[in-house]
Amino acid sequence: MSYRQLLTPEEKLADVKKLLSLPHIVVICGSTRFMTEMNEADLRETKDGKIVVKPGIDVKSPHERCSDAVEAQALKVRLAGLHRAKIRLADEVLVVGDYIGDSTRAEIAYARSLGKPVRFTHPEVDPDA
């Protein structure tokens, strides 16, 4: 008797994306100090026919949602979790900028642990190169 092998959640997601004929999904990672470069990368990738997801809030820039230190830290934690979900959803990661901080380094490691390809706008900053 043969048993059907169960699919992992990642395999199920890949199958559904194929069934829906979704375009390639790329998630942009990097320090929010590179938001302008992220927007430019978004334009290039979208022009190439890809679905692009990227950070939606720059917690380093002045904003009423980030004025209280406790609330800002809680928001940062929630946004990190949300960004990890974007990485899980994506087919590929694009790291923008010529600097890799701790958060971006952790995102790269997470993406690679999931088997996601990782590209860099500045390949020289790849921590595993």
PDB file of C-alpha atoms in Angstrom:
ATOM      1  CA  MET A   1       0.000   0.000   0.000  1.00  0.00           C
ATOM      2  CA  SER A   2       1.417   3.357  -0.953  1.00  0.00           C
ATOM      3  CA  TYR A   3       0.763   6.517   0.983  1.00  0.00           C
ATOM      4  CA  ARG A   4       0.488   9.943  -0.539  1.00  0.00           C
ATOM      5  CA  GLN A   5       3.259  12.119   0.806  1.00  0.00           C
ATOM      6  CA  LEU A   6       1.944  15.199   2.566  1.00  0.00           C
ATOM      7  CA  LEU A   7       3.002  18.546   1.177  1.00  0.00           C
ATOM      8  CA  THR A   8       4.693  21.127   3.352  1.00  0.00           C
ATOM      9  CA  PRO A   9       2.936  24.496   3.703  1.00  0.00           C
ATOM     10  CA  GLU A  10       5.579  25.995   1.401  1.00  0.00           C
ATOM     11  CA  GLU A  11       4.873  23.355  -1.265  1.00  0.00           C
ATOM     12  CA  LYS A  12       1.137  23.960  -0.943  1.00  0.00           C
ATOM     13  CA  LEU A  13       1.680  27.707  -1.374  1.00  0.00           C
ATOM     14  CA  ALA A  14       3.856  27.125  -4.459  1.00  0.00           C
ATOM     15  CA  ASP A  15       1.151  24.868  -5.947  1.00  0.00           C
ATOM     16  CA  VAL A  16      -1.584  27.444  -5.320  1.00  0.00           C
ATOM     17  CA  LYS A  17       0.514  30.232  -6.845  1.00  0.00           C
ATOM     18  CA  LYS A  18       0.980  28.053  -9.962  1.00  0.00           C
ATOM     19  CA  LEU A  19      -2.743  27.227 -10.116  1.00  0.00           C
ATOM     20  CA  LEU A  20      -3.545  30.940  -9.933  1.00  0.00           C
ATOM     21  CA  SER A  21      -0.906  31.728 -12.570  1.00  0.00           C
ATOM     22  CA  LEU A  22       0.578  34.377 -10.304  1.00  0.00           C
ATOM     23  CA  PRO A  23       3.626  36.242 -11.581  1.00  0.00           C
ATOM     24  CA  HIS A  24       6.956  35.876  -9.814  1.00  0.00           C
ATOM     25  CA  ILE A  25       6.840  37.564  -6.388  1.00  0.00           C
ATOM     26  CA  VAL A  26       9.866  39.461  -5.126  1.00  0.00           C
ATOM     27  CA  VAL A  27      10.221  40.924  -1.642  1.00  0.00           C
ATOM     28  CA  ILE A  28      12.514  43.877  -1.133  1.00  0.00           C
ATOM     29  CA  CYS A  29      14.623  43.870   2.024  1.00  0.00           C
ATOM     30  CA  GLY A  30      17.160  46.314   3.396  1.00  0.00           C
ATOM     31  CA  SER A  31      17.597  49.190   5.766  1.00  0.00           C
ATOM     32  CA  THR A  32      14.765  51.718   5.600  1.00  0.00           C
ATOM     33  CA  ARG A  33      17.457  54.370   5.089  1.00  0.00           C
ATOM     34  CA  PHE A  34      17.277  53.099   1.482  1.00  0.00           C
ATOM     35  CA  MET A  35      13.540  53.742   0.976  1.00  0.00           C
ATOM     36  CA  THR A  36      14.219  55.812  -2.152  1.00  0.00           C
ATOM     37  CA  GLU A  37      16.301  52.975  -3.621  1.00  0.00           C
ATOM     38  CA  MET A  38      13.601  50.487  -2.601  1.00  0.00           C
ATOM     39  CA  ASN A  39      11.022  52.513  -4.501  1.00  0.00           C
ATOM     40  CA  GLU A  40      13.295  52.542  -7.573  1.00  0.00           C
ATOM     41  CA  ALA A  41      13.802  48.769  -7.290  1.00  0.00           C
ATOM     42  CA  ASP A  42      10.023  48.369  -6.972  1.00  0.00           C
ATOM     43  CA  LEU A  43       9.577  50.267 -10.253  1.00  0.00           C
ATOM     44  CA  ARG A  44      12.200  48.147 -12.070  1.00  0.00           C
ATOM     45  CA  GLU A  45      10.854  44.836 -10.791  1.00  0.00           C
ATOM     46  CA  THR A  46       7.238  45.803 -11.507  1.00  0.00           C
ATOM     47  CA  LYS A  47       8.230  46.876 -15.014  1.00  0.00           C
ATOM     48  CA  ASP A  48       9.739  43.389 -15.425  1.00  0.00           C
ATOM     49  CA  GLY A  49       6.314  41.895 -14.636  1.00  0.00           C
ATOM     50  CA  LYS A  50       6.893  40.880 -11.021  1.00  0.00           C
ATOM     51  CA  ILE A  51       4.665  41.363  -8.002  1.00  0.00           C
ATOM     52  CA  VAL A  52       6.671  43.411  -5.495  1.00  0.00           C
ATOM     53  CA  VAL A  53       6.264  43.578  -1.723  1.00  0.00           C
ATOM     54  CA  LYS A  54       8.456  45.770   0.438  1.00  0.00           C
ATOM     55  CA  PRO A  55       8.517  47.561   3.788  1.00  0.00           C
ATOM     56  CA  GLY A  56       5.502  49.831   4.044  1.00  0.00           C
ATOM     57  CA  ILE A  57       6.569  51.949   7.011  1.00  0.00           C
ATOM     58  CA  ASP A  58       9.876  53.591   7.778  1.00  0.00           C
ATOM     59  CA  VAL A  59       9.935  53.626  11.582  1.00  0.00           C
ATOM     60  CA  LYS A  60      13.135  55.702  11.520  1.00  0.00           C
ATOM     61  CA  SER A  61      11.395  58.676   9.931  1.00  0.00           C
ATOM     62  CA  PRO A  62       9.350  61.054  12.097  1.00  0.00           C
ATOM     63  CA  HIS A  63       5.702  60.030  12.197  1.00  0.00           C
ATOM     64  CA  GLU A  64       2.932  60.260  14.772  1.00  0.00           C
ATOM     65  CA  ARG A  65       2.734  56.440  15.002  1.00  0.00           C
ATOM     66  CA  CYS A  66       6.363  56.306  16.069  1.00  0.00           C
ATOM     67  CA  SER A  67       6.442  59.219  18.512  1.00  0.00           C
ATOM     68  CA  ASP A  68       5.974  57.124  21.678  1.00  0.00           C
ATOM     69  CA  ALA A  69       9.044  54.938  22.320  1.00  0.00           C
ATOM     70  CA  VAL A  70       7.065  51.962  23.709  1.00  0.00           C
ATOM     71  CA  GLU A  71       4.545  52.049  20.861  1.00  0.00           C
ATOM     72  CA  ALA A  72       7.343  52.474  18.317  1.00  0.00           C
ATOM     73  CA  GLN A  73       9.135  49.389  19.648  1.00  0.00           C
ATOM     74  CA  ALA A  74       5.903  47.344  19.591  1.00  0.00           C
ATOM     75  CA  LEU A  75       5.263  48.503  16.024  1.00  0.00           C
ATOM     76  CA  LYS A  76       8.801  47.548  15.019  1.00  0.00           C
ATOM     77  CA  VAL A  77       8.266  44.020  16.369  1.00  0.00           C
ATOM     78  CA  ARG A  78       4.937  43.677  14.515  1.00  0.00           C
ATOM     79  CA  LEU A  79       6.479  44.960  11.304  1.00  0.00           C
ATOM     80  CA  ALA A  80       9.363  42.473  11.573  1.00  0.00           C
ATOM     81  CA  GLY A  81       6.845  39.636  11.828  1.00  0.00           C
ATOM     82  CA  LEU A  82       4.906  41.028   8.893  1.00  0.00           C
ATOM     83  CA  HIS A  83       8.083  41.271   6.818  1.00  0.00           C
ATOM     84  CA  ARG A  84       8.941  37.635   7.586  1.00  0.00           C
ATOM     85  CA  ALA A  85       5.488  36.720   6.254  1.00  0.00           C
ATOM     86  CA  LYS A  86       6.310  38.668   3.075  1.00  0.00           C
ATOM     87  CA  ILE A  87       9.523  36.656   2.760  1.00  0.00           C
ATOM     88  CA  ARG A  88       7.557  33.384   3.126  1.00  0.00           C
ATOM     89  CA  LEU A  89       5.116  34.552   0.439  1.00  0.00           C
ATOM     90  CA  ALA A  90       7.805  35.640  -2.034  1.00  0.00           C
ATOM     91  CA  ASP A  91       9.612  33.559  -4.621  1.00  0.00           C
ATOM     92  CA  GLU A  92      12.759  35.644  -4.282  1.00  0.00           C
ATOM     93  CA  VAL A  93      14.393  38.297  -2.076  1.00  0.00           C
ATOM     94  CA  LEU A  94      16.052  41.470  -3.373  1.00  0.00           C
ATOM     95  CA  VAL A  95      18.313  43.203  -0.855  1.00  0.00           C
ATOM     96  CA  VAL A  96      18.673  46.918  -1.582  1.00  0.00           C
ATOM     97  CA  GLY A  97      21.512  49.171  -0.457  1.00  0.00           C
ATOM     98  CA  ASP A  98      25.208  49.081   0.254  1.00  0.00           C
ATOM     99  CA  TYR A  99      24.834  48.404   3.975  1.00  0.00           C
ATOM    100  CA  ILE A 100      23.530  45.304   5.789  1.00  0.00           C
ATOM    101  CA  GLY A 101      22.455  45.794   9.396  1.00  0.00           C
ATOM    102  CA  ASP A 102      21.403  43.186  11.935  1.00  0.00           C
ATOM    103  CA  SER A 103      17.730  43.137  10.885  1.00  0.00           C
ATOM    104  CA  THR A 104      18.521  42.735   7.206  1.00  0.00           C
ATOM    105  CA  ARG A 105      21.162  40.114   7.986  1.00  0.00           C
ATOM    106  CA  ALA A 106      18.516  38.152   9.916  1.00  0.00           C
ATOM    107  CA  GLU A 107      16.055  38.496   7.009  1.00  0.00           C
ATOM    108  CA  ILE A 108      18.677  37.164   4.580  1.00  0.00           C
ATOM    109  CA  ALA A 109      19.407  34.205   6.848  1.00  0.00           C
ATOM    110  CA  TYR A 110      15.671  33.527   7.221  1.00  0.00           C
ATOM    111  CA  ALA A 111      15.098  33.660   3.447  1.00  0.00           C
ATOM    112  CA  ARG A 112      18.013  31.322   2.799  1.00  0.00           C
ATOM    113  CA  SER A 113      16.786  28.917   5.494  1.00  0.00           C
ATOM    114  CA  LEU A 114      13.561  28.693   3.475  1.00  0.00           C
ATOM    115  CA  GLY A 115      15.507  28.067   0.263  1.00  0.00           C
ATOM    116  CA  LYS A 116      14.598  31.458  -1.241  1.00  0.00           C
ATOM    117  CA  PRO A 117      17.020  32.905  -3.791  1.00  0.00           C
ATOM    118  CA  VAL A 118      18.554  36.189  -2.590  1.00  0.00           C
ATOM    119  CA  ARG A 119      19.785  38.931  -4.954  1.00  0.00           C
ATOM    120  CA  PHE A 120      21.638  42.114  -4.014  1.00  0.00           C
ATOM    121  CA  THR A 121      21.733  45.534  -5.633  1.00  0.00           C
ATOM    122  CA  HIS A 122      25.240  45.671  -4.172  1.00  0.00           C
ATOM    123  CA  PRO A 123      26.558  42.053  -4.229  1.00  0.00           C
ATOM    124  CA  GLU A 124      29.654  43.031  -2.278  1.00  0.00           C
ATOM    125  CA  VAL A 125      27.559  43.322   0.903  1.00  0.00           C
ATOM    126  CA  ASP A 126      26.328  39.703   0.761  1.00  0.00           C
ATOM    127  CA  PRO A 127      27.247  38.334   4.214  1.00  0.00           C
ATOM    128  CA  ASP A 128      27.789  34.850   2.733  1.00  0.00           C
ATOM    129  CA  ALA A 129      29.894  35.892  -0.258  1.00  0.00           C
TER     130      ALA A 129
END
